[in-house]
PDB file of C-alpha atoms in Angstrom:
ATOM      1  CA  MET A   1      -4.772  89.374  92.080  1.00  0.00           C
ATOM      2  CA  ASN A   2      -2.892  91.175  89.340  1.00  0.00           C
ATOM      3  CA  ILE A   3      -0.790  88.763  87.268  1.00  0.00           C
ATOM      4  CA  ASN A   4       1.054  91.362  85.335  1.00  0.00           C
ATOM      5  CA  SER A   5       2.328  93.005  88.681  1.00  0.00           C
ATOM      6  CA  LEU A   6       3.850  89.415  89.398  1.00  0.00           C
ATOM      7  CA  ILE A   7       5.538  89.278  86.211  1.00  0.00           C
ATOM      8  CA  GLN A   8       6.696  92.898  86.520  1.00  0.00           C
ATOM      9  CA  VAL A   9       8.228  92.434  89.879  1.00  0.00           C
ATOM     10  CA  LEU A  10      10.582  89.516  88.640  1.00  0.00           C
ATOM     11  CA  VAL A  11      12.174  92.047  86.271  1.00  0.00           C
ATOM     12  CA  ILE A  12      12.387  94.809  88.864  1.00  0.00           C
ATOM     13  CA  LEU A  13      13.866  92.455  91.443  1.00  0.00           C
ATOM     14  CA  GLU A  14      16.794  91.702  89.244  1.00  0.00           C
ATOM     15  CA  GLU A  15      17.526  95.528  89.098  1.00  0.00           C
ATOM     16  CA  CYS A  16      17.121  96.295  92.740  1.00  0.00           C
ATOM     17  CA  PRO A  17      20.650  97.645  93.974  1.00  0.00           C
ATOM     18  CA  ASN A  18      20.405  96.701  97.698  1.00  0.00           C
ATOM     19  CA  PRO A  19      18.589  94.292 100.019  1.00  0.00           C
ATOM     20  CA  ASP A  20      16.179  96.916 101.477  1.00  0.00           C
ATOM     21  CA  ALA A  21      14.878  97.660  97.806  1.00  0.00           C
ATOM     22  CA  VAL A  22      14.459  93.994  97.150  1.00  0.00           C
ATOM     23  CA  ILE A  23      12.384  93.627 100.477  1.00  0.00           C
ATOM     24  CA  SER A  24      10.374  96.711  99.687  1.00  0.00           C
ATOM     25  CA  GLU A  25       9.379  95.347  96.211  1.00  0.00           C
ATOM     26  CA  LEU A  26       8.506  92.031  97.620  1.00  0.00           C
ATOM     27  CA  GLU A  27       6.208  93.393 100.177  1.00  0.00           C
ATOM     28  CA  GLN A  28       4.573  95.739  97.914  1.00  0.00           C
ATOM     29  CA  VAL A  29       3.688  92.960  95.621  1.00  0.00           C
ATOM     30  CA  LEU A  30       2.554  90.668  98.465  1.00  0.00           C
ATOM     31  CA  HIS A  31       0.423  93.435  99.818  1.00  0.00           C
ATOM     32  CA  GLY A  32      -1.213  93.804  96.401  1.00  0.00           C
ATOM     33  CA  SER A  33      -1.879  90.309  96.224  1.00  0.00           C
ATOM     34  CA  GLY A  34      -3.747  90.429  99.626  1.00  0.00           C
ATOM     35  CA  PHE A  35      -1.075  88.945 101.839  1.00  0.00           C
ATOM     36  CA  GLU A  36      -0.569  90.706 105.176  1.00  0.00           C
ATOM     37  CA  TYR A  37       2.032  88.578 106.784  1.00  0.00           C
ATOM     38  CA  TYR A  38       5.069  86.781 105.192  1.00  0.00           C
ATOM     39  CA  GLY A  39       8.517  85.159 106.110  1.00  0.00           C
ATOM     40  CA  LEU A  40      11.268  84.512 103.751  1.00  0.00           C
ATOM     41  CA  LEU A  41      13.489  81.922 105.302  1.00  0.00           C
ATOM     42  CA  ARG A  42      16.933  80.531 104.557  1.00  0.00           C
ATOM     43  CA  HIS A  43      17.140  76.780 105.940  1.00  0.00           C
ATOM     44  CA  LEU A  44      20.095  75.964 107.589  1.00  0.00           C
ATOM     45  CA  GLN A  45      21.067  72.340 106.564  1.00  0.00           C
ATOM     46  CA  LYS A  46      21.637  69.702 109.241  1.00  0.00           C
ATOM     47  CA  THR A  47      21.045  72.349 112.063  1.00  0.00           C
ATOM     48  CA  PRO A  48      17.479  72.209 113.302  1.00  0.00           C
ATOM     49  CA  ALA A  49      16.209  75.587 114.592  1.00  0.00           C
ATOM     50  CA  ARG A  50      15.278  75.062 118.159  1.00  0.00           C
ATOM     51  CA  HIS A  51      15.760  78.433 119.482  1.00  0.00           C
ATOM     52  CA  ASN A  52      14.083  81.815 118.754  1.00  0.00           C
ATOM     53  CA  SER A  53      17.330  83.393 118.078  1.00  0.00           C
ATOM     54  CA  GLU A  54      18.075  80.679 115.354  1.00  0.00           C
ATOM     55  CA  LEU A  55      14.929  81.231 113.926  1.00  0.00           C
ATOM     56  CA  ARG A  56      15.542  85.020 113.561  1.00  0.00           C
ATOM     57  CA  ALA A  57      19.126  84.173 111.945  1.00  0.00           C
ATOM     58  CA  ALA A  58      17.382  81.977 109.302  1.00  0.00           C
ATOM     59  CA  GLN A  59      14.953  84.765 108.312  1.00  0.00           C
ATOM     60  CA  LEU A  60      15.981  86.930 105.445  1.00  0.00           C
ATOM     61  CA  ALA A  61      12.826  89.162 105.557  1.00  0.00           C
ATOM     62  CA  GLY A  62       9.353  88.956 107.238  1.00  0.00           C
ATOM     63  CA  ARG A  63       6.316  90.528 108.892  1.00  0.00           C
ATOM     64  CA  TRP A  64       4.335  88.688 111.279  1.00  0.00           C
ATOM     65  CA  PRO A  65       1.671  89.687 113.921  1.00  0.00           C
ATOM     66  CA  GLU A  66       2.900  91.285 117.085  1.00  0.00           C
ATOM     67  CA  ARG A  67       3.949  88.805 119.524  1.00  0.00           C
ATOM     68  CA  TRP A  68       3.331  85.684 117.345  1.00  0.00           C
ATOM     69  CA  LEU A  69       7.043  84.863 116.972  1.00  0.00           C
ATOM     70  CA  GLN A  70       7.456  85.052 120.655  1.00  0.00           C
ATOM     71  CA  ILE A  71       4.581  82.823 121.267  1.00  0.00           C
ATOM     72  CA  TYR A  72       5.799  80.377 118.530  1.00  0.00           C
ATOM     73  CA  ALA A  73       8.987  80.220 120.243  1.00  0.00           C
ATOM     74  CA  ALA A  74       7.749  80.051 123.889  1.00  0.00           C
ATOM     75  CA  LYS A  75       5.428  77.064 123.109  1.00  0.00           C
ATOM     76  CA  LYS A  76       8.056  75.461 120.970  1.00  0.00           C
ATOM     77  CA  TYR A  77       5.706  75.065 118.146  1.00  0.00           C
ATOM     78  CA  VAL A  78       8.513  74.436 115.723  1.00  0.00           C
ATOM     79  CA  ARG A  79       8.871  70.962 116.919  1.00  0.00           C
ATOM     80  CA  ILE A  80       5.482  70.084 116.001  1.00  0.00           C
ATOM     81  CA  ASP A  81       4.548  72.625 113.233  1.00  0.00           C
ATOM     82  CA  PRO A  82       2.773  70.697 110.321  1.00  0.00           C
ATOM     83  CA  ARG A  83       4.007  73.184 107.761  1.00  0.00           C
ATOM     84  CA  VAL A  84       7.622  72.812 108.744  1.00  0.00           C
ATOM     85  CA  ARG A  85       7.280  69.014 108.801  1.00  0.00           C
ATOM     86  CA  TYR A  86       5.339  68.843 105.572  1.00  0.00           C
ATOM     87  CA  LEU A  87       8.007  71.211 103.880  1.00  0.00           C
ATOM     88  CA  ALA A  88      10.822  68.783 104.603  1.00  0.00           C
ATOM     89  CA  HIS A  89       9.246  66.356 101.973  1.00  0.00           C
ATOM     90  CA  ALA A  90       7.235  68.949  99.688  1.00  0.00           C
ATOM     91  CA  GLN A  91       8.424  69.481  96.041  1.00  0.00           C
ATOM     92  CA  ARG A  92       5.868  72.126  95.361  1.00  0.00           C
ATOM     93  CA  PRO A  93       3.985  74.840  96.897  1.00  0.00           C
ATOM     94  CA  PHE A  94       1.246  73.993  99.266  1.00  0.00           C
ATOM     95  CA  ARG A  95      -1.508  75.376 101.288  1.00  0.00           C
ATOM     96  CA  TRP A  96      -1.307  75.526 105.123  1.00  0.00           C
ATOM     97  CA  ARG A  97      -4.331  73.407 105.457  1.00  0.00           C
ATOM     98  CA  GLU A  98      -2.669  70.575 103.156  1.00  0.00           C
ATOM     99  CA  SER A  99       0.031  70.121 105.842  1.00  0.00           C
ATOM    100  CA  MET A 100      -2.753  69.668 108.546  1.00  0.00           C
ATOM    101  CA  ALA A 101      -4.407  67.013 106.444  1.00  0.00           C
ATOM    102  CA  ALA A 102      -1.399  64.953 106.205  1.00  0.00           C
ATOM    103  CA  PHE A 103      -0.872  64.459 109.753  1.00  0.00           C
ATOM    104  CA  ASN A 104      -4.479  63.321 110.755  1.00  0.00           C
ATOM    105  CA  GLY A 105      -3.150  60.314 112.899  1.00  0.00           C
ATOM    106  CA  ASP A 106      -0.132  61.928 114.145  1.00  0.00           C
ATOM    107  CA  ALA A 107       0.820  61.734 117.821  1.00  0.00           C
ATOM    108  CA  HIS A 108       1.030  65.505 118.000  1.00  0.00           C
ATOM    109  CA  ARG A 109      -2.240  66.108 116.288  1.00  0.00           C
ATOM    110  CA  ARG A 110      -3.709  67.878 119.261  1.00  0.00           C
ATOM    111  CA  ARG A 111      -0.648  70.178 119.664  1.00  0.00           C
ATOM    112  CA  MET A 112      -0.678  70.928 115.911  1.00  0.00           C
ATOM    113  CA  GLU A 113      -4.283  71.927 116.251  1.00  0.00           C
ATOM    114  CA  GLN A 114      -3.679  74.220 119.313  1.00  0.00           C
ATOM    115  CA  MET A 115      -0.869  75.776 117.236  1.00  0.00           C
ATOM    116  CA  MET A 116      -3.265  76.577 114.183  1.00  0.00           C
ATOM    117  CA  VAL A 117      -5.966  77.909 116.835  1.00  0.00           C
ATOM    118  CA  ASP A 118      -3.219  80.314 118.298  1.00  0.00           C
ATOM    119  CA  ALA A 119      -2.137  81.449 114.637  1.00  0.00           C
ATOM    120  CA  PHE A 120      -5.766  82.159 113.763  1.00  0.00           C
ATOM    121  CA  GLY A 121      -6.296  84.074 116.832  1.00  0.00           C
ATOM    122  CA  HIS A 122      -3.373  86.313 115.691  1.00  0.00           C
ATOM    123  CA  GLY A 123      -4.726  86.858 112.151  1.00  0.00           C
ATOM    124  CA  LEU A 124      -2.983  83.840 110.495  1.00  0.00           C
ATOM    125  CA  GLU A 125      -6.283  82.286 109.423  1.00  0.00           C
ATOM    126  CA  ASP A 126      -4.601  80.521 106.350  1.00  0.00           C
ATOM    127  CA  GLY A 127      -1.812  80.654 104.027  1.00  0.00           C
ATOM    128  CA  TYR A 128       0.622  79.190 101.488  1.00  0.00           C
ATOM    129  CA  LEU A 129       4.225  77.840 101.621  1.00  0.00           C
ATOM    130  CA  PHE A 130       6.565  77.915  98.774  1.00  0.00           C
ATOM    131  CA  PRO A 131       9.742  75.760  99.032  1.00  0.00           C
ATOM    132  CA  ILE A 132      12.836  76.939  97.479  1.00  0.00           C
ATOM    133  CA  HIS A 133      15.010  74.004  96.292  1.00  0.00           C
ATOM    134  CA  GLY A 134      18.743  73.691  95.401  1.00  0.00           C
ATOM    135  CA  ARG A 135      20.915  70.763  94.140  1.00  0.00           C
ATOM    136  CA  ASN A 136      21.185  69.234  97.492  1.00  0.00           C
ATOM    137  CA  GLY A 137      17.590  69.668  98.872  1.00  0.00           C
ATOM    138  CA  ILE A 138      15.705  72.628 100.325  1.00  0.00           C
ATOM    139  CA  LEU A 139      17.488  75.999 100.717  1.00  0.00           C
ATOM    140  CA  GLY A 140      14.874  78.143 101.952  1.00  0.00           C
ATOM    141  CA  SER A 141      10.918  78.968 101.811  1.00  0.00           C
ATOM    142  CA  LEU A 142       8.521  81.842 101.405  1.00  0.00           C
ATOM    143  CA  SER A 143       5.698  81.571 103.762  1.00  0.00           C
ATOM    144  CA  LEU A 144       2.363  83.738 102.932  1.00  0.00           C
ATOM    145  CA  GLY A 145      -0.475  84.219 105.453  1.00  0.00           C
ATOM    146  CA  GLY A 146      -3.404  86.291 106.721  1.00  0.00           C
ATOM    147  CA  ARG A 147      -7.049  85.899 105.667  1.00  0.00           C
ATOM    148  CA  PRO A 148      -7.956  83.144 103.324  1.00  0.00           C
ATOM    149  CA  ILE A 149      -7.030  83.802  99.705  1.00  0.00           C
ATOM    150  CA  GLU A 150      -7.864  81.600  96.833  1.00  0.00           C
ATOM    151  CA  LEU A 151      -4.846  81.310  94.374  1.00  0.00           C
ATOM    152  CA  SER A 152      -5.278  79.971  90.655  1.00  0.00           C
ATOM    153  CA  PRO A 153      -2.475  77.643  89.436  1.00  0.00           C
ATOM    154  CA  VAL A 154      -1.057  80.595  87.512  1.00  0.00           C
ATOM    155  CA  GLU A 155      -0.680  82.741  90.413  1.00  0.00           C
ATOM    156  CA  ILE A 156       0.919  80.158  92.603  1.00  0.00           C
ATOM    157  CA  ALA A 157       3.517  79.486  89.865  1.00  0.00           C
ATOM    158  CA  LEU A 158       4.258  83.194  89.516  1.00  0.00           C
ATOM    159  CA  LEU A 159       4.623  83.470  93.370  1.00  0.00           C
ATOM    160  CA  GLU A 160       6.857  80.519  93.353  1.00  0.00           C
ATOM    161  CA  ALA A 161       9.059  82.262  90.783  1.00  0.00           C
ATOM    162  CA  VAL A 162       9.078  85.580  93.001  1.00  0.00           C
ATOM    163  CA  ALA A 163      10.042  83.555  95.990  1.00  0.00           C
ATOM    164  CA  ARG A 164      13.017  82.095  94.217  1.00  0.00           C
ATOM    165  CA  LYS A 165      14.049  85.313  92.528  1.00  0.00           C
ATOM    166  CA  THR A 166      13.789  87.234  95.906  1.00  0.00           C
ATOM    167  CA  PHE A 167      15.849  84.448  97.825  1.00  0.00           C
ATOM    168  CA  TRP A 168      18.676  84.424  95.252  1.00  0.00           C
ATOM    169  CA  ARG A 169      18.777  88.322  94.789  1.00  0.00           C
ATOM    170  CA  LEU A 170      19.007  88.704  98.445  1.00  0.00           C
ATOM    171  CA  LEU A 171      21.716  86.321  98.780  1.00  0.00           C
ATOM    172  CA  GLU A 172      23.588  87.801  95.664  1.00  0.00           C
ATOM    173  CA  LEU A 173      23.588  91.343  97.255  1.00  0.00           C
ATOM    174  CA  THR A 174      24.907  90.093 100.650  1.00  0.00           C
ATOM    175  CA  GLY A 175      27.450  87.844  99.006  1.00  0.00           C
ATOM    176  CA  GLU A 176      26.171  84.514 100.181  1.00  0.00           C
ATOM    177  CA  ALA A 177      25.008  82.995  96.920  1.00  0.00           C
ATOM    178  CA  GLU A 178      28.545  81.959  95.752  1.00  0.00           C
ATOM    179  CA  ALA A 179      28.703  79.447  98.827  1.00  0.00           C
ATOM    180  CA  LEU A 180      25.458  78.057  98.296  1.00  0.00           C
ATOM    181  CA  GLU A 181      26.177  77.472  94.501  1.00  0.00           C
ATOM    182  CA  THR A 182      29.440  75.721  95.243  1.00  0.00           C
ATOM    183  CA  VAL A 183      29.617  72.274  93.778  1.00  0.00           C
ATOM    184  CA  LEU A 184      31.815  69.869  95.556  1.00  0.00           C
ATOM    185  CA  PRO A 185      33.238  66.608  93.804  1.00  0.00           C
ATOM    186  CA  ALA A 186      31.183  63.594  94.494  1.00  0.00           C
ATOM    187  CA  GLU A 187      33.815  62.392  97.002  1.00  0.00           C
ATOM    188  CA  THR A 188      35.597  65.329  98.379  1.00  0.00           C
ATOM    189  CA  PRO A 189      39.066  64.012  99.341  1.00  0.00           C
ATOM    190  CA  LEU A 190      39.291  64.879 102.949  1.00  0.00           C
ATOM    191  CA  THR A 191      41.764  62.905 105.080  1.00  0.00           C
ATOM    192  CA  ARG A 192      40.736  61.208 108.348  1.00  0.00           C
ATOM    193  CA  ARG A 193      42.603  64.154 110.298  1.00  0.00           C
ATOM    194  CA  GLU A 194      40.882  66.793 108.385  1.00  0.00           C
ATOM    195  CA  MET A 195      37.533  65.206 109.053  1.00  0.00           C
ATOM    196  CA  GLU A 196      38.312  65.040 112.688  1.00  0.00           C
ATOM    197  CA  ILE A 197      39.378  68.763 112.714  1.00  0.00           C
ATOM    198  CA  LEU A 198      36.183  69.600 110.702  1.00  0.00           C
ATOM    199  CA  HIS A 199      34.002  67.979 113.342  1.00  0.00           C
ATOM    200  CA  TYR A 200      35.583  69.789 116.215  1.00  0.00           C
ATOM    201  CA  LEU A 201      35.434  73.119 114.249  1.00  0.00           C
ATOM    202  CA  ALA A 202      31.854  72.519 113.907  1.00  0.00           C
ATOM    203  CA  GLU A 203      31.401  72.016 117.566  1.00  0.00           C
ATOM    204  CA  GLY A 204      32.788  75.561 117.943  1.00  0.00           C
ATOM    205  CA  MET A 205      36.251  74.620 119.292  1.00  0.00           C
ATOM    206  CA  THR A 206      39.297  76.962 118.810  1.00  0.00           C
ATOM    207  CA  SER A 207      42.647  75.940 117.493  1.00  0.00           C
ATOM    208  CA  MET A 208      44.204  75.685 120.767  1.00  0.00           C
ATOM    209  CA  GLU A 209      41.219  73.396 122.000  1.00  0.00           C
ATOM    210  CA  ILE A 210      41.596  71.199 118.971  1.00  0.00           C
ATOM    211  CA  SER A 211      45.313  71.073 119.454  1.00  0.00           C
ATOM    212  CA  LYS A 212      44.982  69.666 122.862  1.00  0.00           C
ATOM    213  CA  MET A 213      42.352  67.236 121.850  1.00  0.00           C
ATOM    214  CA  LEU A 214      44.522  65.764 119.293  1.00  0.00           C
ATOM    215  CA  LYS A 215      47.670  66.178 120.786  1.00  0.00           C
ATOM    216  CA  ILE A 216      49.121  68.125 117.981  1.00  0.00           C
ATOM    217  CA  SER A 217      50.530  71.827 117.693  1.00  0.00           C
ATOM    218  CA  ASN A 218      48.478  74.840 117.018  1.00  0.00           C
ATOM    219  CA  HIS A 219      50.569  75.308 113.831  1.00  0.00           C
ATOM    220  CA  THR A 220      49.587  71.903 112.613  1.00  0.00           C
ATOM    221  CA  VAL A 221      45.854  72.504 113.267  1.00  0.00           C
ATOM    222  CA  ASP A 222      46.024  75.667 111.227  1.00  0.00           C
ATOM    223  CA  TRP A 223      47.754  74.023 108.458  1.00  0.00           C
ATOM    224  CA  TYR A 224      45.002  71.288 108.239  1.00  0.00           C
ATOM    225  CA  MET A 225      42.309  74.262 108.443  1.00  0.00           C
ATOM    226  CA  ASN A 226      43.884  76.073 105.550  1.00  0.00           C
ATOM    227  CA  SER A 227      43.927  72.822 103.686  1.00  0.00           C
ATOM    228  CA  LEU A 228      40.290  72.267 104.456  1.00  0.00           C
ATOM    229  CA  GLN A 229      39.449  75.679 103.306  1.00  0.00           C
ATOM    230  CA  ASP A 230      41.045  75.242  99.980  1.00  0.00           C
ATOM    231  CA  LYS A 231      39.330  71.980  99.347  1.00  0.00           C
ATOM    232  CA  LEU A 232      36.056  73.170 100.236  1.00  0.00           C
ATOM    233  CA  LYS A 233      36.569  76.654  98.398  1.00  0.00           C
ATOM    234  CA  ALA A 234      35.690  78.570 101.614  1.00  0.00           C
ATOM    235  CA  LYS A 235      36.774  82.161 102.539  1.00  0.00           C
ATOM    236  CA  ASN A 236      37.047  81.208 106.395  1.00  0.00           C
ATOM    237  CA  ARG A 237      36.668  78.753 108.819  1.00  0.00           C
ATOM    238  CA  GLN A 238      32.723  79.486 109.424  1.00  0.00           C
ATOM    239  CA  GLN A 239      32.081  79.159 105.741  1.00  0.00           C
ATOM    240  CA  ALA A 240      33.971  75.864 105.700  1.00  0.00           C
ATOM    241  CA  VAL A 241      31.559  74.410 108.174  1.00  0.00           C
ATOM    242  CA  ALA A 242      28.515  75.772 106.620  1.00  0.00           C
ATOM    243  CA  ILE A 243      29.440  74.248 103.381  1.00  0.00           C
ATOM    244  CA  ALA A 244      30.358  70.980 105.086  1.00  0.00           C
ATOM    245  CA  PHE A 245      26.938  70.793 106.726  1.00  0.00           C
ATOM    246  CA  ARG A 246      25.285  71.737 103.342  1.00  0.00           C
ATOM    247  CA  HIS A 247      26.895  68.973 101.487  1.00  0.00           C
ATOM    248  CA  GLY A 248      26.230  66.233 104.253  1.00  0.00           C
ATOM    249  CA  LEU A 249      30.190  65.933 104.945  1.00  0.00           C
ATOM    250  CA  ILE A 250      29.257  66.480 108.660  1.00  0.00           C
ATOM    251  CA  SER A 251      25.842  66.187 110.644  1.00  0.00           C
TER     252      SER A 251
END
């Protein structure tokens, strides 16, 4: 692996004018490092990905073997994937095989082994996973896979930096970085009624439905929602819900 290329791409990513350019630079450096497949994910706090559509929504960029994502979703591997489970507690990058070793006595061990066999059959023989952390836990991850590649500690550290830089540069260019960087007070002063409306909003209910549920007018519901957006520094209702999930106000 060319360490100079990894260092250089950290500078280039900052200058990329659009998401396509960012992804192109990432793929070029990963290909040069010997990784054929990858996935850069944004993790949705408090909202487990149970369906393939949700997994696609969380993927900022990626290239996987043909039909692998369909097989992964059809067999519901996300529920037992040792890499996903290990990632939830990982503080540092790790190799895929390390996650398997961590679940030797797990009740789902046989399903995990079957998943890894399926992955191997699709060219995903081994790989690495790089967590991307924020103030309130994991924000995203970069998974690299393909043939087995031995990385040095320096290479792992540089790829971790590339993962973080790519993640944040993509969010900056799509206008999503600001919401993730929002710092809420330790105790956000939401009233009981605001919390009720926030929970109903998170369930996808409209103003009309919430007003009927709480026996108040649509105008009153909208007033509370505007107050919520101001307190959470959200641009719209959807962002208010996303921020609330991210900061653990609702689950």
